Short mmCIF file of C-alpha atoms and ligand atoms in Angstrom, two decimals:
data_model
loop_
_atom_site.label_atom_id
_atom_site.label_comp_id
_atom_site.label_asym_id
_atom_site.label_seq_id
_atom_site.Cartn_x
_atom_site.Cartn_y
_atom_site.Cartn_z
CA MET A 35 10.53 -5.99 11.04
CA LEU A 36 9.48 -4.36 7.77
CA ARG A 37 10.90 -0.94 7.04
CA PHE A 38 9.38 1.40 4.46
CA ASP A 39 11.23 4.44 3.15
CA ILE A 40 8.92 6.70 1.21
CA ILE A 41 10.24 9.54 -0.95
CA SER A 42 7.76 12.33 -1.63
CA ALA A 43 7.52 16.04 -2.35
CA ILE A 44 4.53 16.23 0.04
CA PRO A 45 5.17 13.75 2.87
CA ALA A 46 2.54 15.41 5.08
CA LEU A 47 -0.12 13.84 2.86
CA MET A 48 0.78 10.44 4.33
CA GLU A 49 1.24 11.28 8.01
CA SER A 50 -2.30 10.89 9.32
CA PRO A 51 -3.32 7.71 7.46
CA LEU A 52 -0.21 5.94 8.73
CA SER A 53 -0.55 7.13 12.34
CA HIS A 54 -3.81 5.49 13.42
CA SER A 55 -5.43 2.17 14.05
CA ILE A 56 -3.63 -0.91 12.75
CA MET A 57 -0.76 1.01 11.15
CA GLN A 58 0.06 2.75 14.44
CA ARG A 59 -0.24 -0.58 16.27
CA ALA A 60 2.20 -2.20 13.84
CA LYS A 61 4.68 0.60 14.54
CA ASP A 62 4.13 0.49 18.31
CA LYS A 63 4.74 -3.25 18.33
CA GLY A 64 8.06 -2.70 16.52
CA LEU A 65 6.89 -4.79 13.56
CA MET A 66 6.92 -1.97 11.01
CA GLN A 67 8.74 1.32 10.51
CA VAL A 68 7.73 4.02 8.04
CA HIS A 69 10.27 6.74 7.24
CA LEU A 70 9.08 9.68 5.14
CA HIS A 71 11.72 11.58 3.15
CA ASN A 72 10.95 15.06 1.85
CA LEU A 73 12.29 15.29 -1.71
CA ARG A 74 12.26 19.10 -1.48
CA GLU A 75 15.24 18.86 0.92
CA TYR A 76 17.24 17.41 -1.96
CA GLY A 77 16.05 20.04 -4.49
CA LEU A 78 18.46 22.11 -6.54
CA GLY A 79 19.42 25.75 -6.01
CA LYS A 80 17.94 28.31 -3.70
CA HIS A 81 14.40 27.38 -4.76
CA GLN A 82 15.11 23.71 -4.05
CA GLN A 83 13.86 22.86 -7.52
CA ILE A 84 12.67 19.28 -8.09
CA ASP A 85 10.84 19.48 -11.43
CA ASP A 86 11.42 20.93 -14.89
CA TYR A 87 9.92 21.13 -18.40
CA GLN A 88 10.02 17.99 -20.45
CA TYR A 89 12.37 17.51 -23.38
CA GLY A 90 10.54 17.35 -26.67
CA GLY A 91 7.84 19.70 -25.41
CA GLY A 92 4.39 18.96 -24.11
CA ALA A 93 2.30 19.90 -21.12
CA GLY A 94 3.29 19.03 -17.58
CA MET A 95 6.45 19.13 -15.53
CA VAL A 96 8.76 16.18 -14.98
CA MET A 97 10.54 15.37 -11.73
CA MET A 98 14.28 15.87 -12.29
CA PRO A 99 16.68 12.96 -11.88
CA GLU A 100 19.24 14.57 -9.56
CA PRO A 101 17.20 15.18 -6.37
CA LEU A 102 15.65 11.71 -6.63
CA ASP A 103 18.96 10.03 -7.39
CA THR A 104 20.63 11.77 -4.43
CA VAL A 105 18.11 10.57 -1.86
CA ILE A 106 17.83 7.08 -3.39
CA GLU A 107 21.62 6.63 -3.42
CA LYS A 108 21.84 7.88 0.17
CA LEU A 109 19.24 5.33 1.32
CA LYS A 110 20.81 2.54 -0.74
CA SER A 111 24.17 3.21 0.93
CA GLU A 112 22.54 2.66 4.32
CA ARG A 113 20.81 -0.70 3.70
CA ASN A 114 19.85 -3.19 1.01
CA TYR A 115 16.38 -2.79 -0.45
CA ASP A 116 14.30 -5.81 -1.44
CA GLU A 117 12.20 -3.62 -3.73
CA ILE A 118 12.28 -0.05 -4.97
CA ILE A 119 8.70 0.69 -5.95
CA TYR A 120 7.55 3.55 -8.15
CA CYS A 121 3.86 4.42 -7.84
CA THR A 122 2.56 5.09 -11.33
CA PRO A 123 -0.72 4.59 -13.19
CA ASP A 124 1.14 2.64 -15.90
CA GLY A 125 2.52 0.06 -13.44
CA GLU A 126 1.39 -3.45 -12.53
CA THR A 127 -2.11 -3.36 -11.01
CA PHE A 128 -1.79 -3.91 -7.26
CA GLN A 129 -3.31 -7.20 -6.06
CA GLN A 130 -3.55 -9.09 -2.78
CA LYS A 131 -0.94 -11.61 -3.95
CA ARG A 132 1.60 -8.83 -4.37
CA ALA A 133 0.72 -7.46 -0.91
CA ASN A 134 1.29 -10.94 0.56
CA ARG A 135 4.71 -11.19 -1.07
CA LEU A 136 5.77 -7.70 0.02
CA SER A 137 4.77 -8.40 3.65
CA LEU A 138 7.63 -10.92 3.85
CA LYS A 139 10.32 -8.37 2.89
CA ASN A 140 12.62 -6.36 5.18
CA ASN A 141 13.28 -3.09 3.36
CA ILE A 142 11.02 -1.48 0.80
CA MET A 143 11.53 1.93 -0.78
CA ILE A 144 8.58 3.73 -2.40
CA ILE A 145 8.93 6.68 -4.76
CA CYS A 146 5.94 8.99 -5.17
CA GLY A 147 5.72 10.88 -8.44
CA HIS A 148 3.98 14.16 -9.14
CA TYR A 149 3.08 16.19 -12.21
CA LYS A 150 3.77 14.17 -15.36
CA GLY A 151 5.96 11.71 -13.50
CA ILE A 152 9.67 11.12 -12.94
CA ASP A 153 12.56 11.18 -15.40
CA GLN A 154 12.81 7.79 -17.14
CA ARG A 155 16.47 7.40 -16.09
CA ILE A 156 15.46 7.04 -12.42
CA ARG A 157 13.16 4.20 -13.42
CA ASP A 158 15.94 2.60 -15.46
CA MET A 159 18.62 3.02 -12.77
CA HIS A 160 16.77 2.27 -9.54
CA VAL A 161 13.16 1.11 -9.77
CA THR A 162 12.54 -2.65 -9.41
CA LEU A 163 8.73 -2.65 -9.33
CA GLU A 164 6.13 -0.27 -10.76
CA ILE A 165 2.72 -0.36 -9.10
CA SER A 166 -0.62 1.15 -10.07
CA ILE A 167 -3.46 0.99 -7.55
CA GLY A 168 -6.04 1.15 -10.35
CA ASN A 169 -6.83 2.48 -13.77
CA TYR A 170 -7.32 6.11 -12.87
CA VAL A 171 -4.87 8.96 -12.43
CA LEU A 172 -4.13 10.49 -9.03
CA SER A 173 -2.46 13.87 -8.60
CA GLY A 174 0.51 12.13 -6.97
CA GLY A 175 1.75 8.77 -5.79
CA GLU A 176 1.26 9.48 -2.06
CA LEU A 177 -2.23 8.02 -1.72
CA ALA A 178 -1.09 4.95 -3.65
CA ALA A 179 1.91 4.58 -1.30
CA VAL A 180 -0.40 4.77 1.72
CA ILE A 181 -2.57 2.03 0.24
CA ILE A 182 0.46 -0.18 -0.36
CA VAL A 183 1.80 0.34 3.19
CA ASP A 184 -1.63 -0.25 4.77
CA SER A 185 -2.41 -3.43 2.83
CA VAL A 186 1.10 -4.84 3.33
CA GLY A 187 1.54 -3.68 6.94
CA ARG A 188 -1.57 -5.44 8.24
CA LEU A 189 -0.24 -8.73 6.84
CA ILE A 190 3.01 -8.67 8.81
CA PRO A 191 2.78 -11.59 11.27
CA GLY A 192 1.76 -10.29 14.70
CA VAL A 193 0.16 -7.06 13.52
CA LEU A 194 -3.43 -8.25 13.58
CA ASN A 195 -4.72 -9.39 16.96
CA ASP A 196 -6.39 -12.48 15.59
CA GLU A 197 -3.40 -13.86 13.71
CA SER A 198 -5.51 -15.85 11.32
CA SER A 199 -7.99 -13.17 10.41
CA ALA A 200 -6.13 -11.87 7.35
CA LEU A 201 -6.29 -15.36 5.86
CA PHE A 202 -10.05 -15.05 5.52
CA ASP A 203 -10.10 -11.63 3.87
CA SER A 204 -11.82 -11.24 0.55
CA HIS A 205 -9.29 -11.84 -2.26
CA GLN A 206 -6.97 -14.08 -0.18
CA ASP A 207 -8.35 -17.20 -1.83
CA ASP A 208 -9.99 -15.45 -4.79
CA LEU A 209 -13.28 -15.73 -2.89
CA ILE A 210 -15.35 -12.80 -1.71
CA ALA A 211 -15.86 -12.87 2.09
CA PRO A 212 -19.28 -13.98 3.41
CA PRO A 213 -21.78 -11.54 5.00
CA ILE A 214 -21.05 -10.56 8.61
CA TYR A 215 -23.34 -9.48 11.42
CA THR A 216 -23.16 -8.22 15.00
CA ARG A 217 -25.77 -7.38 17.64
CA PRO A 218 -28.70 -6.86 17.64
CA SER A 219 -29.99 -10.13 16.17
CA GLU A 220 -32.86 -8.23 14.60
CA TYR A 221 -32.60 -4.66 13.31
CA LYS A 222 -35.46 -2.78 11.62
CA GLY A 223 -37.14 -6.09 10.92
CA LEU A 224 -34.02 -7.63 9.36
CA ALA A 225 -32.90 -10.79 11.18
CA VAL A 226 -29.40 -12.27 11.36
CA PRO A 227 -29.37 -15.67 9.56
CA GLU A 228 -30.46 -18.33 12.05
CA VAL A 229 -27.41 -20.56 11.49
CA LEU A 230 -25.06 -17.89 12.91
CA LEU A 231 -26.92 -18.05 16.22
CA SER A 232 -26.89 -21.87 16.29
CA GLY A 233 -23.51 -22.31 17.98
CA ASN A 234 -22.79 -25.16 15.53
CA ASP A 235 -19.30 -24.32 14.19
CA ALA A 236 -19.32 -26.90 11.40
CA LEU A 237 -22.66 -25.67 10.14
CA ILE A 238 -21.52 -22.04 10.38
CA ASP A 239 -18.33 -22.79 8.41
CA GLU A 240 -20.35 -24.52 5.74
CA TRP A 241 -22.84 -21.65 5.52
CA ARG A 242 -20.03 -19.08 5.27
CA PHE A 243 -18.27 -21.06 2.55
CA ASN A 244 -21.48 -21.39 0.54
CA GLU A 245 -22.21 -17.67 0.90
CA SER A 246 -18.66 -16.90 -0.29
CA ILE A 247 -19.18 -19.03 -3.37
CA LYS A 248 -22.56 -17.38 -4.07
CA ARG A 249 -21.11 -13.85 -3.73
CA THR A 250 -18.09 -14.68 -5.84
CA LYS A 251 -20.22 -16.18 -8.65
CA LYS A 252 -22.44 -13.11 -8.60
N1 LIG B 210 0.10 7.97 -9.36
C1 LIG B 210 -0.87 8.58 -10.07
N2 LIG B 210 -1.88 7.75 -10.31
C2 LIG B 210 -1.55 6.55 -9.75
C3 LIG B 210 -2.17 5.27 -9.67
N3 LIG B 210 -3.37 5.04 -10.22
N4 LIG B 210 -1.53 4.29 -9.02
C4 LIG B 210 -0.32 4.51 -8.47
N5 LIG B 210 0.32 5.68 -8.52
C5 LIG B 210 -0.28 6.70 -9.16
#
């Protein structure tokens, strides 16, 4: 069982994407748990403040260390975390290999930043892995966290119906997946490649492999 604890100021952003299709199935099967923690509940004072101006000046608010540290310490006291991930555009670019590795873990914490980001001391004290989902800036880490959970969750053994199907995804072997077709065998004058209708598995495998190579080269 893989447990995710996600810390966010806007957890509602992640509810729907993690409550349908394969993610919901993973949860229903007891193979994955996702716990969302609302950082606001750990905010300071009567306004439950979580962000403040940055030292040294400059535009943009920074997420304060105390609310984050409080919730992180609370979670850490409850279980051991294999990774504490901070979603940030300056992190390691997320790749399939990293998703594969994370799918073998038991407890993963994900911190979603907002505004300018989080106080550096939280990164120094707690974060073990910084992940960017691409070289562009999102308004917060929530969508990145959803992408991490989705790509990792579907790899947990038993989540996908056809156990082997994730092995043949694009990127698993650095090859792009071959073209795929379903019925009808001809649509608007475009026919499905003959070999796929042949019933000859060896020939089909060979065709798919060659198409993968062609697509990857291109
Ligand atoms: N937060 C803001 N932009 C991000 C990105 N590209 N990847 C991960 N987290 C982010």
